[in-house]
XYZ file of C-alpha atoms in Angstrom:
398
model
C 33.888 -14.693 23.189
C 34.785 -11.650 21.121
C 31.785 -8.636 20.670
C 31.100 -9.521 17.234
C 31.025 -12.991 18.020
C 28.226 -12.623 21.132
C 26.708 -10.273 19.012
C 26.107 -12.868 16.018
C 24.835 -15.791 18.962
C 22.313 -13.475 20.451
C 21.000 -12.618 17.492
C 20.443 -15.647 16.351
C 18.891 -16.402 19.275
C 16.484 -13.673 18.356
C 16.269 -14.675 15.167
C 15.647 -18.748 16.359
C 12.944 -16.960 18.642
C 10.845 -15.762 15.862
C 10.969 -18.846 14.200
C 9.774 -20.698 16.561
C 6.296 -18.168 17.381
C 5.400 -18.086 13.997
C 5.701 -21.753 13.188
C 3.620 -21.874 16.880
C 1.155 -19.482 14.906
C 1.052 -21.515 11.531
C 0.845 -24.631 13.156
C -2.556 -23.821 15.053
C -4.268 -22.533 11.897
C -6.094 -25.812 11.600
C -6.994 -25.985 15.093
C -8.876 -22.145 14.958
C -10.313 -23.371 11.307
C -12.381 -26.191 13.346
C -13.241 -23.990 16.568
C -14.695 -21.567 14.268
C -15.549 -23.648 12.180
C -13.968 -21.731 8.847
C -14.178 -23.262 5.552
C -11.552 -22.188 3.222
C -13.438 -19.436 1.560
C -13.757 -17.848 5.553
C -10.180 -18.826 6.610
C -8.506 -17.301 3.633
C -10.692 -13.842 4.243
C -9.016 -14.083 7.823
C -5.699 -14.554 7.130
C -5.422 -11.709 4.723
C -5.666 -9.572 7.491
C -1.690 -10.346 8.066
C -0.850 -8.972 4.858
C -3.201 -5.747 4.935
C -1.616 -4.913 8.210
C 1.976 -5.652 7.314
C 1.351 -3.309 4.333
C -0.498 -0.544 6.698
C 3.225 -1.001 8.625
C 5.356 0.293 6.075
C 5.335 3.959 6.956
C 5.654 2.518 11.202
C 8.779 0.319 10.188
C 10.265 3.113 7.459
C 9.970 5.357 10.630
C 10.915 3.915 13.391
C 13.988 2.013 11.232
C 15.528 5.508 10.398
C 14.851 7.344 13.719
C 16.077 4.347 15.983
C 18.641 1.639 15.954
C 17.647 -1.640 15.010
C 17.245 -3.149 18.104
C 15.139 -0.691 19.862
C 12.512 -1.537 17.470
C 13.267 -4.728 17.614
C 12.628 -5.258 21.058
C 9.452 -3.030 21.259
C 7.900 -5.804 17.958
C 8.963 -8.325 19.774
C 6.962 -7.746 23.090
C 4.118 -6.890 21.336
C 4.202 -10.116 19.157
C 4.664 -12.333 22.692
C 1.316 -10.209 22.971
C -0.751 -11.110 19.733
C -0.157 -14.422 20.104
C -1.194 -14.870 23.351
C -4.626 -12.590 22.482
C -5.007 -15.053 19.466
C -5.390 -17.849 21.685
C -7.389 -16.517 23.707
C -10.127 -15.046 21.053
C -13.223 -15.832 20.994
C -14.698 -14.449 18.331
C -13.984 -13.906 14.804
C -13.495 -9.824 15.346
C -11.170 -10.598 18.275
C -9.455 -13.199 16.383
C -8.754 -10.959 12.985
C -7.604 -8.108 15.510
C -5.618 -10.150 17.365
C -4.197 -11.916 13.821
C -3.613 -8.068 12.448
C -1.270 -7.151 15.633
C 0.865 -10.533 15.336
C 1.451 -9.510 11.778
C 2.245 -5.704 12.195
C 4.376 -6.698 14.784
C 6.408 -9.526 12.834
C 6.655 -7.330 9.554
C 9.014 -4.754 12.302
C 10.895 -8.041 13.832
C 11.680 -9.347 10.458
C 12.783 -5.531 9.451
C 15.132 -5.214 12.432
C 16.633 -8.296 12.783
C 17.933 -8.179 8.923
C 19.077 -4.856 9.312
C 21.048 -5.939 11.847
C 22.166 -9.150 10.585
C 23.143 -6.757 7.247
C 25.619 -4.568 9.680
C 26.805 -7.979 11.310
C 27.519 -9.560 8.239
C 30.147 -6.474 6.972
C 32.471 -7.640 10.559
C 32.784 -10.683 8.924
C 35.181 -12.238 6.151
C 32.513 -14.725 4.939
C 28.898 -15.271 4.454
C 26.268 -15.597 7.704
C 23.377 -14.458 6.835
C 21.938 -17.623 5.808
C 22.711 -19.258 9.341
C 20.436 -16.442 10.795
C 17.656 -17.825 8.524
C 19.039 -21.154 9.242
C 18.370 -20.444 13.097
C 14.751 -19.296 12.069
C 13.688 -22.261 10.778
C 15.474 -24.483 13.457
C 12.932 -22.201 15.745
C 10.284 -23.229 13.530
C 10.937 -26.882 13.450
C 11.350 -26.704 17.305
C 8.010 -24.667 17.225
C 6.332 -27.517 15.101
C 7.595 -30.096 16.987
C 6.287 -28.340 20.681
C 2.949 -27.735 18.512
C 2.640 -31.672 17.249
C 3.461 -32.534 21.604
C 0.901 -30.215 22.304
C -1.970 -31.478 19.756
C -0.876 -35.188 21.014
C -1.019 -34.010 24.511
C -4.543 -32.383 23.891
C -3.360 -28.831 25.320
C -5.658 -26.307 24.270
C -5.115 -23.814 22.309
C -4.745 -20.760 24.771
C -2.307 -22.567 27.359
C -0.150 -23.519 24.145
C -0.011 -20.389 23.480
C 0.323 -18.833 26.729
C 3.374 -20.938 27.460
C 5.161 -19.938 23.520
C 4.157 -16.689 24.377
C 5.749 -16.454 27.685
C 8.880 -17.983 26.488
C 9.070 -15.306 23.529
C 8.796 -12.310 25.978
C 11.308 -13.790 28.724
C 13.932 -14.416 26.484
C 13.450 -10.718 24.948
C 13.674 -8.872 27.943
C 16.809 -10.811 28.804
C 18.975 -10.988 25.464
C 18.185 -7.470 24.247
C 20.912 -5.642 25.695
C 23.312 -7.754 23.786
C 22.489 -6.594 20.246
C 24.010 -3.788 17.743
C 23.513 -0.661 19.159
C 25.026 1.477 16.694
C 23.513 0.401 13.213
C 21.479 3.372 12.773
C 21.832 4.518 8.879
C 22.559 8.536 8.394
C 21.219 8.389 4.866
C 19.475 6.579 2.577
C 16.375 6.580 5.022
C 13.450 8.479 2.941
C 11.366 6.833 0.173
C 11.696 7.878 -3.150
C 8.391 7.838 -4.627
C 8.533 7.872 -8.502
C 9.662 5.527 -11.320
C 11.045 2.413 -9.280
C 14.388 1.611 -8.421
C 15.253 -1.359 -11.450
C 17.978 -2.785 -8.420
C 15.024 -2.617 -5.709
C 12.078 -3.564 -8.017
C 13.562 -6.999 -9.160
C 14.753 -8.201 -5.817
C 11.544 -7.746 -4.506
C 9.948 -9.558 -7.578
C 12.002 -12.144 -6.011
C 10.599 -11.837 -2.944
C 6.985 -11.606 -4.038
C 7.008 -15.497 -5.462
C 9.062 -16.394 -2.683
C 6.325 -15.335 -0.246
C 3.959 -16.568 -2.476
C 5.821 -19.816 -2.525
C 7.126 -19.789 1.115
C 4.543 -18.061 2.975
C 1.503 -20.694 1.360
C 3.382 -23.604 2.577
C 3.185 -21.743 5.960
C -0.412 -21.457 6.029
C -1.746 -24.173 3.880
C 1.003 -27.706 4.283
C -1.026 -28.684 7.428
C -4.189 -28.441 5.405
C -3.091 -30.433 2.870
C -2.039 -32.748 4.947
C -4.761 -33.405 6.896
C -7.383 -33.192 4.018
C -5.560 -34.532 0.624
C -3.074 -36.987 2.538
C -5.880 -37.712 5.126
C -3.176 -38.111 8.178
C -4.608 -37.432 11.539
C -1.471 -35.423 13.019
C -1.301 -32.952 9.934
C 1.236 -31.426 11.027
C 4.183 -33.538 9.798
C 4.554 -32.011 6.110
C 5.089 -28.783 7.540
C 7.109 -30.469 10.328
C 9.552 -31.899 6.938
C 9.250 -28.714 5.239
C 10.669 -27.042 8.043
C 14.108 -29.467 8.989
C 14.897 -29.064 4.872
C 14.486 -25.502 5.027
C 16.664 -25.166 7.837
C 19.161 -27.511 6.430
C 19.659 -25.823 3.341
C 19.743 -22.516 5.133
C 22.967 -23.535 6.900
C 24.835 -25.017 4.081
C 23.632 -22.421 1.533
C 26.527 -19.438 2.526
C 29.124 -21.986 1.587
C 26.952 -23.513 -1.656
C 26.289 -19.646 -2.694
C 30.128 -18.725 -2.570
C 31.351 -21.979 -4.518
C 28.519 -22.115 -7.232
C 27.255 -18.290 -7.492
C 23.890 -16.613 -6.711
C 22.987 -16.745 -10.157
C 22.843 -20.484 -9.977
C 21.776 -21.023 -6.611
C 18.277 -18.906 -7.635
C 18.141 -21.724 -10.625
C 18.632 -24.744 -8.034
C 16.462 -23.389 -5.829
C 13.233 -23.075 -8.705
C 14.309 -26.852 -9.564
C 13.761 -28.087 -5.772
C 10.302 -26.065 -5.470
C 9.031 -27.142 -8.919
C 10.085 -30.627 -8.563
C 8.449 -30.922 -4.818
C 5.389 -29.466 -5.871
C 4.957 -31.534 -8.811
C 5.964 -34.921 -7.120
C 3.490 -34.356 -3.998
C 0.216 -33.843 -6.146
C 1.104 -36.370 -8.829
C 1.546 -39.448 -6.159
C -0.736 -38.303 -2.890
C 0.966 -41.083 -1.048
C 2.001 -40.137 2.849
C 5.565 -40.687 2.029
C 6.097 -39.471 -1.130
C 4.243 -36.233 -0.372
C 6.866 -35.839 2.606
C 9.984 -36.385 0.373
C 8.240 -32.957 -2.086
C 7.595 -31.469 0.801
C 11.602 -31.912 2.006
C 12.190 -30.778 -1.622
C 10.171 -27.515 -1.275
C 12.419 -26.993 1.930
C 15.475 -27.124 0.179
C 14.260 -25.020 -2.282
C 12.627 -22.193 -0.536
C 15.690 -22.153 2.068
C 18.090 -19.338 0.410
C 15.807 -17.251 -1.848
C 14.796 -15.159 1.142
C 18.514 -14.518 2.878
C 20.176 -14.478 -0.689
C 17.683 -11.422 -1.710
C 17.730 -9.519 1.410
C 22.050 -9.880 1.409
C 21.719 -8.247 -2.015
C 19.506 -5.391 -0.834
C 21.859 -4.542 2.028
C 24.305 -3.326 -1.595
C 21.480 -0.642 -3.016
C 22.944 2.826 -3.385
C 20.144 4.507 -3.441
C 18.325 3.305 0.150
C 19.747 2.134 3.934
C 19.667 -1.315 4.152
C 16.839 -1.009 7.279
C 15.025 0.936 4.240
C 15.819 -1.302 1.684
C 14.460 -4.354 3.231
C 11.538 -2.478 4.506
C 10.210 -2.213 0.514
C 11.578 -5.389 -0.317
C 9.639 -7.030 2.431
C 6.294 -5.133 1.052
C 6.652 -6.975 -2.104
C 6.791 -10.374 0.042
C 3.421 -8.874 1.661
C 1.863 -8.228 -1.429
C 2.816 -11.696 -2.514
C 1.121 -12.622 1.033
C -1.855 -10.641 0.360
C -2.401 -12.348 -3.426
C -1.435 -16.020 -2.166
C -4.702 -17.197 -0.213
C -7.351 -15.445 -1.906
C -6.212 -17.230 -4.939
C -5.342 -20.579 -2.999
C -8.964 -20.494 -1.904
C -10.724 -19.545 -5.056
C -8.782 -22.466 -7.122
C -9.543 -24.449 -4.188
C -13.282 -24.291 -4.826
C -12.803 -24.182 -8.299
C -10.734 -26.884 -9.372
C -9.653 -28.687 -5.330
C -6.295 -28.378 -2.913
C -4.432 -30.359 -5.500
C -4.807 -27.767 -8.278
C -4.420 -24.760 -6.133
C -0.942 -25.998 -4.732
C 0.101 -25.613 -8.559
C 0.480 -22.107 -7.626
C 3.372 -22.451 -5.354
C 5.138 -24.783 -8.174
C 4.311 -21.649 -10.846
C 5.656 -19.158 -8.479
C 9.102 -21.056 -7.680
C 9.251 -21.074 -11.622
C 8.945 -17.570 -12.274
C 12.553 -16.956 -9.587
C 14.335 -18.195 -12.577
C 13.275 -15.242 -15.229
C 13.367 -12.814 -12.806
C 16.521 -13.640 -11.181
C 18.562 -13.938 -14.731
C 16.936 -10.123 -15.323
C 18.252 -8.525 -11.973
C 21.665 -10.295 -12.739
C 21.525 -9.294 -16.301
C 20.361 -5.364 -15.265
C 23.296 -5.765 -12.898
C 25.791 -7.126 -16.047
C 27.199 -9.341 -13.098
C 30.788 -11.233 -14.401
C 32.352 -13.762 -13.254
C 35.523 -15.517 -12.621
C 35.071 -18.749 -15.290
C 37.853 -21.010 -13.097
C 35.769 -20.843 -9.777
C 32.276 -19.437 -10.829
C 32.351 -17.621 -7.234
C 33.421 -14.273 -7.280
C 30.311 -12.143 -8.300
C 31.201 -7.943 -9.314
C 28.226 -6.144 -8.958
C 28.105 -2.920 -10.912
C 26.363 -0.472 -9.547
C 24.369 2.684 -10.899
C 24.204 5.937 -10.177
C 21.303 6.938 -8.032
C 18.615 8.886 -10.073
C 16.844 11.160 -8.421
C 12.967 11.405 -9.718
């Protein structure tokens, strides 16, 4: 095996490894809603504490991305999340809990950050797309993660020695693999925010990536709820189970999809899927038929994420470490937004209205995809719809 070629498996495996603790994480949030016994009003208070302290990141992961190489931050987030998630299951209180909650996150903003960075620098060794097989390997973590979660509910495992075991796994593997990453992908330039009148190239990919979180992150935190309280299935974990194998599916096949049909379309299929799967599981609450929009939501969700961050890794104006770093605050934000409002249409008008809000927000990637292309007066090749020429701008200094 050549270097580029044990550098992409390792860091996949990395990749595949964070996967697999957060859907660990995600998977347990109905569990800590009955031990604490949260209603959704309480639970959605608590998990905005992940997006606060991603946000209160940004200047940690801005720094440490342009002083460092990617994988020395990497490796530092990732001990500390093997951490968090072992304190979480071990809380026992709500102040432990939302501190414990607040590390996971800060950590996981700098994992995401440095793997993508590195997977940006990979990506330029080779002749065609792999991003989206990283992101494939994430969610084949996170279905594996599910799946260990489901054994473990079925099993009765508590809480704590589920997590003590994920969490033991996570920081074994770290302090083996580590040494086999990019050590040379630290960007000379590009590394200081601007702060003025946005970036138009920056601003709309991480639109993007706002209703993608919004979309993505809710099915995360709120499929096993649904589940377990519209559906009424006792292990409530098997629509986030689905909505995990389709997104990691579609991850794998979507470099080759993207080359032959275009980004441009690809954003457009992928709003159809998450519409469609919204739509079909709260119009017929039937076990099955909720699973088959939930598969849909998968397949939909899948490439928005890998597509937009490939795209940032092109801005003239930041590094690609920096450019992800503010495109991944716009995912926060969306984060941050996502459950209050989940929980106040909740009470207002019940689960099955709220979860309209994840069909809205796959909409809205279809406007605000055709703007960045159009702001980017993208052309294409009409007898294979494949090759994309991205014109870029200036930078503008404010």
């Amino acid at each position: 095996m050549d270097l580029k070629q044990k550098q992409r498996f390792f860091l996949g495996v990395f990749f595949f490894l964070c996967g697999f603790c957060f859907a660990t994480w995600a998977s347990r949030i109905p569990t800590i809603k009955v031990a604490f016994d949260l209603n959704d009003a309480h639970l959605g208070t608590i998990l905005l504490a992940m997006p606060i302290s991603s946000l209160i990141g940004l200047p940690i992961s801005g720094w440490l991305v342009s002083k460092y190489a990617s994988r020395v931050p990497m490796t530092f987030a990732f001990i500390v999340n093997s951490i968090a998630l072992l304190l979480i299951g071990y809380a026992d209180n709500i102040v432990h809990l939302v501190i414990a909650i607040s590390l996971f996150s800060l950590s996981l903003r700098l994992v995401n950050i440095s793997m993508n960075t590195q997977s940006i620098t990979l990506q330029k060794l080779f002749p065609k797309k792999i991003n989206g097989s990283f992101h494939g390997l994430w969610s084949t973590g996170g279905i594996l993660g599910v799946g260990f979660c489901t054994l473990m509910i079925a099993m009765d495992v508590p809480i704590h020695t589920h997590l003590l075991i994920v969490s033991s796994i996570s920081l074994g593997i770290t302090l083996v693999c580590y040494r086999y990453l990019i050590t040379n992908d630290r960007a000379t330039s590009g590394n200081k925010l601007v702060i003025g009148k946005p970036d138009p190239y920056i601003f709309y990919l991480g639109v993007l990536v706002f209703f993608a979180a919004v979309c993505e992150g809710g099915m995360f935190d709120w499929s096993g709820i649904f589940f377990r309280e519209v559906i009424k299935t006792k292990i409530f974990t098997t629509g986030y189970l689905t909505f995990m194998i389709c997104m990691a599916i579609s991850r794998f096949a979507s470099d080759p999809v993207t080359e032959r049909i275009g980004m441009p379309r690809m954003y457009l299929l992928s709003a159809s899927f998450v519409v469609i799967g919204i739509l079909l599981s709260l119009t017929i609450t039937n076990f099955w038929v909720a699973l088959l929009g939930f598969a849909l939501v998968g397949l939909g969700t899948a490439a928005v994420i890998p597509m937009t961050y490939s795209l940032a890794g092109n801005s003239t104006r930041y590094s690609a470490g920096m450019a992800i770093s503010i495109i991944a605050t716009y995912g926060i934000v969306g984060m941050l937004i996502g459950p209050p409002l989940i929980v106040y249409l909740s009470h207002a008008f019940g689960l099955k209205i709220a979860f309209l809000l994840f069909a809205f927000s796959g909409l809205m990637l279809i406007p605000f995809s055709r703007l960045f292309f159009k702001h980017q007066m993208l052309t294409y090749k009409p007898e294979d719809y494949k090759a994309v020429e991205v014109k870029k701008e200036p930078i503008q200094e404010y």
